[in-house]
PDB file of C-alpha atoms in Angstrom:
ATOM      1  CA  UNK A  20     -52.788 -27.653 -50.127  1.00  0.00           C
ATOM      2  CA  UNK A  21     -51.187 -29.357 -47.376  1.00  0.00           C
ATOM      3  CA  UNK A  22     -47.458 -30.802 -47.999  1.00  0.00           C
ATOM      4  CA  UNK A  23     -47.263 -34.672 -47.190  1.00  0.00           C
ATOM      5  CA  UNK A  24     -45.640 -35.330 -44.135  1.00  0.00           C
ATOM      6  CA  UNK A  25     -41.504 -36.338 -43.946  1.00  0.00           C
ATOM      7  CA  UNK A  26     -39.179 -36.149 -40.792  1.00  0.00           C
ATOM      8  CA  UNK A  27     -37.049 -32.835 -40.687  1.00  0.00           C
ATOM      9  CA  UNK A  28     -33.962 -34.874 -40.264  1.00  0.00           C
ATOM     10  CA  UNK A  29     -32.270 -38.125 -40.978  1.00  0.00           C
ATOM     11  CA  UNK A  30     -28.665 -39.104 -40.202  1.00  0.00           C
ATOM     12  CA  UNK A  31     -26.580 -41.979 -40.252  1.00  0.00           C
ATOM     13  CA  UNK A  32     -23.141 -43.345 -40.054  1.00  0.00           C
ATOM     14  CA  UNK A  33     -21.234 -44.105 -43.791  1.00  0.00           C
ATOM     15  CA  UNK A  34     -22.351 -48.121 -44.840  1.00  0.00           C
ATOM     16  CA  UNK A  35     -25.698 -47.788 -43.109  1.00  0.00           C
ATOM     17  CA  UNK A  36     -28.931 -47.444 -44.296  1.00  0.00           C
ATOM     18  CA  UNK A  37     -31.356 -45.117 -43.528  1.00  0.00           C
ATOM     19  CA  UNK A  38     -35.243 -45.179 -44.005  1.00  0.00           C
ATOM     20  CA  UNK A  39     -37.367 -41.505 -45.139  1.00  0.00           C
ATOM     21  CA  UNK A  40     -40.953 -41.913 -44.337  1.00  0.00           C
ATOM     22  CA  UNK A  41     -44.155 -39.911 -46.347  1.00  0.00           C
ATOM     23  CA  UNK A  42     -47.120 -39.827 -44.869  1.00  0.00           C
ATOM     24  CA  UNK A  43     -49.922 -38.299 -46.652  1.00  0.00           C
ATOM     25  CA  UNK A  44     -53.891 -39.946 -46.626  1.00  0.00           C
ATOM     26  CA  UNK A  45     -55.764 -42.196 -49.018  1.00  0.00           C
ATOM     27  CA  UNK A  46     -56.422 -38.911 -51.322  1.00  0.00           C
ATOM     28  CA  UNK A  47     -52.373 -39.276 -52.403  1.00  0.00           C
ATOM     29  CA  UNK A  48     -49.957 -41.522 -51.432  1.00  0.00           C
ATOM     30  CA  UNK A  49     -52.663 -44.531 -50.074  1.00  0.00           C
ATOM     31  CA  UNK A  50     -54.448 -43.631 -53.550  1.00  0.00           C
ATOM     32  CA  UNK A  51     -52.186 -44.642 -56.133  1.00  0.00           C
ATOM     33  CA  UNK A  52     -48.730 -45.893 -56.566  1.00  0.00           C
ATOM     34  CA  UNK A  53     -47.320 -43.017 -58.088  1.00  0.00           C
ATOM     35  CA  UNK A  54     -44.941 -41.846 -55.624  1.00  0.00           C
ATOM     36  CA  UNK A  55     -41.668 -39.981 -56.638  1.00  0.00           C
ATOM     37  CA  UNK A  56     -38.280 -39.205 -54.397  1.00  0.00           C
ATOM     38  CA  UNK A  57     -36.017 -36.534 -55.235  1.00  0.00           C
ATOM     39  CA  UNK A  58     -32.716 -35.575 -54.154  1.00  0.00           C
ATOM     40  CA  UNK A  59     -31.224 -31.857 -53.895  1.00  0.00           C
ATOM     41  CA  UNK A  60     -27.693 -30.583 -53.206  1.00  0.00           C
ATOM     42  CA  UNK A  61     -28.135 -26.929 -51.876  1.00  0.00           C
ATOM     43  CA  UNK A  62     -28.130 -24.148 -55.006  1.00  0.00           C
ATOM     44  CA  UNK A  63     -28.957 -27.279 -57.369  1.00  0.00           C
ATOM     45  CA  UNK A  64     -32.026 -28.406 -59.289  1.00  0.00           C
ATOM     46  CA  UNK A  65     -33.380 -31.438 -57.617  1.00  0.00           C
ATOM     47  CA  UNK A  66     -33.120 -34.998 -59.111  1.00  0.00           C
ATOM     48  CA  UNK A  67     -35.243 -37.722 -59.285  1.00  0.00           C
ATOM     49  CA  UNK A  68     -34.110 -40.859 -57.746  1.00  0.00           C
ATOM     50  CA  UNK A  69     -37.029 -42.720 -57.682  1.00  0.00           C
ATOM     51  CA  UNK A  70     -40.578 -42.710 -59.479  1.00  0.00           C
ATOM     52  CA  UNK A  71     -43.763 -44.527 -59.178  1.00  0.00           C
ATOM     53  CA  UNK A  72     -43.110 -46.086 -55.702  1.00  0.00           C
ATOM     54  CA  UNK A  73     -39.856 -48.316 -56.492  1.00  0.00           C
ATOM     55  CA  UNK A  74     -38.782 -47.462 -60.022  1.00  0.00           C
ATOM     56  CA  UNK A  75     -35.045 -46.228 -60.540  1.00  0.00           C
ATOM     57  CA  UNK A  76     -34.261 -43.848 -63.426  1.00  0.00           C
ATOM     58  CA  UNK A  77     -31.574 -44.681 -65.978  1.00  0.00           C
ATOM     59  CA  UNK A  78     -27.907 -44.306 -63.659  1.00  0.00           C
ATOM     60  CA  UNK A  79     -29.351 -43.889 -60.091  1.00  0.00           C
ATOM     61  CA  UNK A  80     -27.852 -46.349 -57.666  1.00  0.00           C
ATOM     62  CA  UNK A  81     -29.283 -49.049 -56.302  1.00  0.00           C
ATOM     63  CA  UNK A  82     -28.505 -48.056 -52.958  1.00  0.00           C
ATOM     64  CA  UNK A  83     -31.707 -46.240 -53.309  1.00  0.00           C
ATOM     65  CA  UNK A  84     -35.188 -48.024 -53.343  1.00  0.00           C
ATOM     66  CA  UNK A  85     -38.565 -47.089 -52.679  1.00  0.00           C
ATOM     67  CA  UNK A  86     -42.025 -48.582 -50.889  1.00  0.00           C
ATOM     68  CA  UNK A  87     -45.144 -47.929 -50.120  1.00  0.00           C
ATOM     69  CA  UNK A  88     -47.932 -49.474 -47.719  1.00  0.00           C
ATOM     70  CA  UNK A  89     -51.022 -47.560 -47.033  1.00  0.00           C
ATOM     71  CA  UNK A  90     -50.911 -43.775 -46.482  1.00  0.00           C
ATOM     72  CA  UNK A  91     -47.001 -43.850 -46.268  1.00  0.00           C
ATOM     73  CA  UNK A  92     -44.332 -44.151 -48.559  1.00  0.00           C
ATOM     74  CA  UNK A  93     -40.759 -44.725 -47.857  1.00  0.00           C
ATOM     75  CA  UNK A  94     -37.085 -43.989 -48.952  1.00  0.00           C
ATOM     76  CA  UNK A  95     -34.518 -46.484 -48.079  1.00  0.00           C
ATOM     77  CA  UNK A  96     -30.682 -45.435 -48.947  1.00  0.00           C
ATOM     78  CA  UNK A  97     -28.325 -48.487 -48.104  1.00  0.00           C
ATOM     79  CA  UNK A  98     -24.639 -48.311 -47.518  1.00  0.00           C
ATOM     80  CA  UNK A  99     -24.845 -44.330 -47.194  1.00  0.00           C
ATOM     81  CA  UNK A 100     -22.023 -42.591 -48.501  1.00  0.00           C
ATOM     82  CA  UNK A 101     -21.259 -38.601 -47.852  1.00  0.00           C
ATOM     83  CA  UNK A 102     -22.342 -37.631 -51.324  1.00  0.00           C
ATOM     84  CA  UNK A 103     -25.563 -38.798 -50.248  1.00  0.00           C
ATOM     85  CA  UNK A 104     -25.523 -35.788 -47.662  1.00  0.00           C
ATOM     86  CA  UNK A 105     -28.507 -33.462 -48.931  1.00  0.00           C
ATOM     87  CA  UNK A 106     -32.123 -32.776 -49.090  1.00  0.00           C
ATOM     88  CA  UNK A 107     -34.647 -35.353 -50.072  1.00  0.00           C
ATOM     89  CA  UNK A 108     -38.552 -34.885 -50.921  1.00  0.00           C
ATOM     90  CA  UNK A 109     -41.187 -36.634 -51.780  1.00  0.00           C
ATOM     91  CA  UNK A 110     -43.807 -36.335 -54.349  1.00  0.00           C
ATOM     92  CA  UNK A 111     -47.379 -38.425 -55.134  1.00  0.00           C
ATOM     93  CA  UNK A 112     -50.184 -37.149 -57.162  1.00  0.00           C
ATOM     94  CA  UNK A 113     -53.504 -36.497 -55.737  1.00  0.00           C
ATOM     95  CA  UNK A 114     -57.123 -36.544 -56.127  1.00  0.00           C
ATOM     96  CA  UNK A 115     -57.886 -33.900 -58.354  1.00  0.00           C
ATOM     97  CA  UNK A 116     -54.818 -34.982 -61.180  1.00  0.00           C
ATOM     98  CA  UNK A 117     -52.526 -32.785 -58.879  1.00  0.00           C
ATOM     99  CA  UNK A 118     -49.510 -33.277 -57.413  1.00  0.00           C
ATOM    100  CA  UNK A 119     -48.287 -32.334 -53.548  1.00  0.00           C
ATOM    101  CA  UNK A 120     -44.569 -32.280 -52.704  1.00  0.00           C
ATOM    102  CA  UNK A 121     -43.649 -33.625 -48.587  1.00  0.00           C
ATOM    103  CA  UNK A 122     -41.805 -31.227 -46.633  1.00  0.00           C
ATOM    104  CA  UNK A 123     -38.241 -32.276 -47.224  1.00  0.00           C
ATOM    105  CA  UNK A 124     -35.902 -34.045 -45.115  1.00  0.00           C
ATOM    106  CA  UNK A 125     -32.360 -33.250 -44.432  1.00  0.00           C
ATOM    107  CA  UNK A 126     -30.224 -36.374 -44.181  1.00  0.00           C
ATOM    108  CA  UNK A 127     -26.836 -36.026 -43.048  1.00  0.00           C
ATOM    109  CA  UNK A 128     -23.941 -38.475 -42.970  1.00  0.00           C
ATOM    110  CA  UNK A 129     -22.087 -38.454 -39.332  1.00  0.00           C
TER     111      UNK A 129
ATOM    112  CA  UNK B   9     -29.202 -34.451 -75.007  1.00  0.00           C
ATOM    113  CA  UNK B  10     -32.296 -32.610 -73.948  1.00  0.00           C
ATOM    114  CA  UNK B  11     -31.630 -29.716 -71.670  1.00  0.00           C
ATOM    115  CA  UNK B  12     -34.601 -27.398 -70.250  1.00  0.00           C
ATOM    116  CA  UNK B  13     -33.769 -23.160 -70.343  1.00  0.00           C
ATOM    117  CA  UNK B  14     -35.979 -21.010 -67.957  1.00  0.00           C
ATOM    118  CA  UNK B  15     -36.279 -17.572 -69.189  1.00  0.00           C
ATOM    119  CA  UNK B  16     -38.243 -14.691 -67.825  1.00  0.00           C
ATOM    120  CA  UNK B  17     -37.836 -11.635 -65.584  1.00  0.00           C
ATOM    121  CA  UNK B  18     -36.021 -11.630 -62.194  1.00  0.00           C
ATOM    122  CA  UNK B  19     -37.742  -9.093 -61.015  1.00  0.00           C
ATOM    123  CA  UNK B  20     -41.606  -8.380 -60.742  1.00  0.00           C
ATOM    124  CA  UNK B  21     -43.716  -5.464 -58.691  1.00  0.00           C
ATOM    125  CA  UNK B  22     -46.739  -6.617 -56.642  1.00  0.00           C
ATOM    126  CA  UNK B  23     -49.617  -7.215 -58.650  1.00  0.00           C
ATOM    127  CA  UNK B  24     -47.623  -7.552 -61.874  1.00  0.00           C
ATOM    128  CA  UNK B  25     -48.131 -10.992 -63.558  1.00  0.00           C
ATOM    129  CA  UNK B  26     -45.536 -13.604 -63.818  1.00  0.00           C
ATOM    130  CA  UNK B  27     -44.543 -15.159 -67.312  1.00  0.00           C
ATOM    131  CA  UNK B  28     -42.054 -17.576 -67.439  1.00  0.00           C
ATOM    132  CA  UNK B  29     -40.970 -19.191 -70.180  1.00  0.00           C
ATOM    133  CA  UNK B  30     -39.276 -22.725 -70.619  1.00  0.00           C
ATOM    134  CA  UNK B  31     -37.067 -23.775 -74.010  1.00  0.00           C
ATOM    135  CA  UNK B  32     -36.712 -27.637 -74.526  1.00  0.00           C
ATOM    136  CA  UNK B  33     -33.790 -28.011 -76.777  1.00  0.00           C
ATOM    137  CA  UNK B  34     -31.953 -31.692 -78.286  1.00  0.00           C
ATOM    138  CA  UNK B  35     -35.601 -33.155 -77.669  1.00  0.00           C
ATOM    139  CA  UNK B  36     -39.271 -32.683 -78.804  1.00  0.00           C
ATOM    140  CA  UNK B  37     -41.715 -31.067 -76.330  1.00  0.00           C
ATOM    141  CA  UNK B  38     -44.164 -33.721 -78.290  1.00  0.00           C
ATOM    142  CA  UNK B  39     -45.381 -36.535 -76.455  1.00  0.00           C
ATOM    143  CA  UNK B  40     -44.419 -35.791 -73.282  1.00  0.00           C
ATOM    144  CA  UNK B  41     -45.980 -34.351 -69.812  1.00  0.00           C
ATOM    145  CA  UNK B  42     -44.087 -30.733 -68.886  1.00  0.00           C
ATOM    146  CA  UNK B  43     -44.530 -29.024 -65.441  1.00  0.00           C
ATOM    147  CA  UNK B  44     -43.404 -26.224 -63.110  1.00  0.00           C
ATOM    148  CA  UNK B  45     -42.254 -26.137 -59.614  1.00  0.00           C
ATOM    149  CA  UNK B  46     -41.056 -23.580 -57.702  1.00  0.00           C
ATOM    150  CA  UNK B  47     -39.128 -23.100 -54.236  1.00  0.00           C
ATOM    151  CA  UNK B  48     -39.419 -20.231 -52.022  1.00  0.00           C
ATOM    152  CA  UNK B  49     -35.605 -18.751 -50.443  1.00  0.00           C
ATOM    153  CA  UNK B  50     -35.041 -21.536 -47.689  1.00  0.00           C
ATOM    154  CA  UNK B  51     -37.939 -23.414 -48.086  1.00  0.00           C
ATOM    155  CA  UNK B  52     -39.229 -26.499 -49.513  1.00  0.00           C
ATOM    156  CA  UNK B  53     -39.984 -27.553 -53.206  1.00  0.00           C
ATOM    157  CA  UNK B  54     -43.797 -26.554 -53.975  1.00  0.00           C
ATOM    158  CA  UNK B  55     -45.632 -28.002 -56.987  1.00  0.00           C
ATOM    159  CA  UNK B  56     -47.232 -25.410 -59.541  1.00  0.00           C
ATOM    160  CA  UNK B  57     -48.926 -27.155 -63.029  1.00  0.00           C
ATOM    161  CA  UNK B  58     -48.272 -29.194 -65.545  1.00  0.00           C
ATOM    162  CA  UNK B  59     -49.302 -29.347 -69.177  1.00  0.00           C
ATOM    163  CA  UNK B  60     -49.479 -32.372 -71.976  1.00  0.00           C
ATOM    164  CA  UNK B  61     -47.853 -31.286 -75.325  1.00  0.00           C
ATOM    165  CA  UNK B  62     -51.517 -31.280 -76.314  1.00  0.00           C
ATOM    166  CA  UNK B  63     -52.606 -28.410 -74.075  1.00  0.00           C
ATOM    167  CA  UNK B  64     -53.900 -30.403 -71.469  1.00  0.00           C
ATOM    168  CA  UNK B  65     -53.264 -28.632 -68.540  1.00  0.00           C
ATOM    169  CA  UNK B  66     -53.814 -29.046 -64.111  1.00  0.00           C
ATOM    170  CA  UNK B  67     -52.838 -26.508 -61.525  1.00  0.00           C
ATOM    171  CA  UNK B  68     -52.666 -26.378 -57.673  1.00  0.00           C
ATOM    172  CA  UNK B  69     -55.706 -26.007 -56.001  1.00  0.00           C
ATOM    173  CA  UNK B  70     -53.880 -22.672 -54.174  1.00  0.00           C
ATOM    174  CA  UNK B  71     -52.740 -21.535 -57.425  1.00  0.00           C
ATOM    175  CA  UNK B  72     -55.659 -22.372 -59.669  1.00  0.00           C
ATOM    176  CA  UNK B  73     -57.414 -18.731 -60.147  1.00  0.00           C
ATOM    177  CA  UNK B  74     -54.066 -17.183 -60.667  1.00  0.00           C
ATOM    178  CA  UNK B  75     -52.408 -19.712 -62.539  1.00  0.00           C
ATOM    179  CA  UNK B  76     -51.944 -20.926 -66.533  1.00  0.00           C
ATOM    180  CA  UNK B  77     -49.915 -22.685 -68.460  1.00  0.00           C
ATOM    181  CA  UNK B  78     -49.226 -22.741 -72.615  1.00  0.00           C
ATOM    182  CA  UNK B  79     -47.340 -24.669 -74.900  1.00  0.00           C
ATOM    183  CA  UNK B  80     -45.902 -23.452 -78.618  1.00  0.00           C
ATOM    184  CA  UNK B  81     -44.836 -27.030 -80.036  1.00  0.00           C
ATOM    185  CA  UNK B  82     -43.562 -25.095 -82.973  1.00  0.00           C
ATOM    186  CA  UNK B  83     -41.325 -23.442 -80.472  1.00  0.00           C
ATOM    187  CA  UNK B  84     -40.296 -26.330 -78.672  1.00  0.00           C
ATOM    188  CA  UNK B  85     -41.254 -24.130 -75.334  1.00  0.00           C
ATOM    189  CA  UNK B  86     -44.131 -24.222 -72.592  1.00  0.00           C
ATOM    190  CA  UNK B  87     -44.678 -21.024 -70.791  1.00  0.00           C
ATOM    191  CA  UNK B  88     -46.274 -20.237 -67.205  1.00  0.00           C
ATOM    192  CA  UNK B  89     -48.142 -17.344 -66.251  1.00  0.00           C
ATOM    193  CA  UNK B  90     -49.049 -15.969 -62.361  1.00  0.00           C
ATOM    194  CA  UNK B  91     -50.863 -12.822 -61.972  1.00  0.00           C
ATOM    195  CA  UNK B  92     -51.341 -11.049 -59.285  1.00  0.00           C
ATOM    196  CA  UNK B  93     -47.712 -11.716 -57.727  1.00  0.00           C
ATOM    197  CA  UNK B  94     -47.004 -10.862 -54.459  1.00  0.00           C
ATOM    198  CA  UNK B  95     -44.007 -10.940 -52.033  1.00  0.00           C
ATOM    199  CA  UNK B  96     -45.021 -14.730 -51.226  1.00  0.00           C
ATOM    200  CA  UNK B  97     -44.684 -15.806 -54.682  1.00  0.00           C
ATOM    201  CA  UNK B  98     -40.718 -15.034 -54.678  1.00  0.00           C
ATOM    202  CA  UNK B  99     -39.111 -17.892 -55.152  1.00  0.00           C
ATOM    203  CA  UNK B 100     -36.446 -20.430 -57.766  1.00  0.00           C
ATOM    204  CA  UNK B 101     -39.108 -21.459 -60.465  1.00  0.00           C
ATOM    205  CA  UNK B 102     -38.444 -24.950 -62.058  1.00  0.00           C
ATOM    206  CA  UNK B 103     -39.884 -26.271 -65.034  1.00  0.00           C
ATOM    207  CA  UNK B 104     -39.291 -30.191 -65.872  1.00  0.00           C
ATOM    208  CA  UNK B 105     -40.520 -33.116 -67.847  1.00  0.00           C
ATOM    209  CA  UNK B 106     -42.555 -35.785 -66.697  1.00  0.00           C
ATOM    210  CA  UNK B 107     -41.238 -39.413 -66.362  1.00  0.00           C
ATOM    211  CA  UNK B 108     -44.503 -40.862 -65.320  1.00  0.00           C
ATOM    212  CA  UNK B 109     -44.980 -39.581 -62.094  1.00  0.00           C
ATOM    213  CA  UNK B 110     -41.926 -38.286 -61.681  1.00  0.00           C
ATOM    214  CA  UNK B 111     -39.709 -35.024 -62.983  1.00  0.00           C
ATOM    215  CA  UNK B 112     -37.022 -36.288 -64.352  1.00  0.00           C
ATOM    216  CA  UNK B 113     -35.294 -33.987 -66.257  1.00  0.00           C
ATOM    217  CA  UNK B 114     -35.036 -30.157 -64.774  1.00  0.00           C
ATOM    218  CA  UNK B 115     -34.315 -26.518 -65.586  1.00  0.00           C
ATOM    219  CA  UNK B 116     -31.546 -24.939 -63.646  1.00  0.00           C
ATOM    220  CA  UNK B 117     -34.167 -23.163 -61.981  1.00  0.00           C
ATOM    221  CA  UNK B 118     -34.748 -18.948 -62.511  1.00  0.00           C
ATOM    222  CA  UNK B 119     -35.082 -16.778 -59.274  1.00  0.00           C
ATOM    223  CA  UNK B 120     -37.935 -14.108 -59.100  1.00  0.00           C
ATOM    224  CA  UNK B 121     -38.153 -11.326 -56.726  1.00  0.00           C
ATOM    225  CA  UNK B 122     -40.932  -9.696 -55.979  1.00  0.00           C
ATOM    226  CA  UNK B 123     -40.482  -6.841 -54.628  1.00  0.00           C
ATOM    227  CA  UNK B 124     -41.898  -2.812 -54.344  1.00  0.00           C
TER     228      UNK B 124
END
């Protein structure tokens, strides 16, 4: 099935804040508000950083928050800091009680 | 604290079948949602199944006449099984548990080759 839709690349200076977009359709992301983000280091398992659309787990910044409106969902990672150099993804379920991952965005820190 | 163990072949032939098998240990594997992801060398995180401590189970569309997934709660382990592998189906394999709709609690991930 096709992977929701995220921008290749990302970058920003250290103390700004940077924005991820997911776009998928109203059969995932515009269909419910259960939208995940995950961040991976290379050679590491991911981790989740944010679940149902804005929801933090226990000991994830607060630098991180999430949105939604319509068919796209969105990462926001304030005062950026190098550890936050690495790969990000999103995640929403879909009709059919299946998920589909986004195609991963690289987000450096200049 | 509750720590996930992939275990399973590294390498498979084409056409061979897949089983994977994932140990939840400092936790119980009841009451929770358990799933499988894998990545492909260089590529992007894919998602496979998941399963409900019950035996309720969902797979990718893609995946779905190849695909199936078990749970032993006497074990404390949930197990994944491909057939028909092929060279495509290389790639880290993840399994996780469900917070809500998100994974939040991971494997360190086993890599299987497929390979003649």
């Amino acid at each position: 099935q096709s992977a929701l839709t995220q921008p290749a690349s990302v970058s920003g200076s250290p103390g700004q804040s940077i924005t991820i977009s997911c776009t998928g359709t109203s059969s995932d992301i515009g269909g419910y508000f259960l939208v995940s983000w995950y961040q991976q280091h290379p050679g590491t398992a991911p981790k989740l950083m944010i679940y149902d659309v804005s929801n933090r787990p226990s000991g994830v910044s607060n630098r991180f928050s999430g949105s939604k409106s319509g068919n796209t969902a969105s990462l926001t990672i304030s005062g950026l800091q190098a550890e936050d150099e690495a790969e990000y993804y999103c995640t929403s379920k879909r009709s059919g009680d299946t998920y589909v991952f986004g195609s991963g965005t690289k987000v450096t820190v200049l | 604290q509750v720590q996930l163990q992939e275990s399973g072949p590294g390498l498979l032939m084409p056409s061979e079948t897949l089983s994977l098998t994932c140990t939840v240990s400092g936790g119980s594997i009841s009451g929770h949602y358990w799933g499988w992801v894998r990545q492909p060398p260089g590529k992007g995180l894919e998602w496979i199944a998941y399963i409900y401590y019950s035996g309720k189970s969902n797979y990718d569309p893609s995946l779905i006449s190849r695909v199936a997934m078990s749970v032993d709660t006497s074990r404390n382990q949930f197990s994944l099984e491909l057939s028909s592998v092929t060279a495509a189906d290389t790639a880290v394999y993840f399994c996780a548990r469900y917070l809500s709709s998100g994974l939040d609690l991971w494997g360190q991930g086993i890599l299987v080759h497929v390979s003649s």
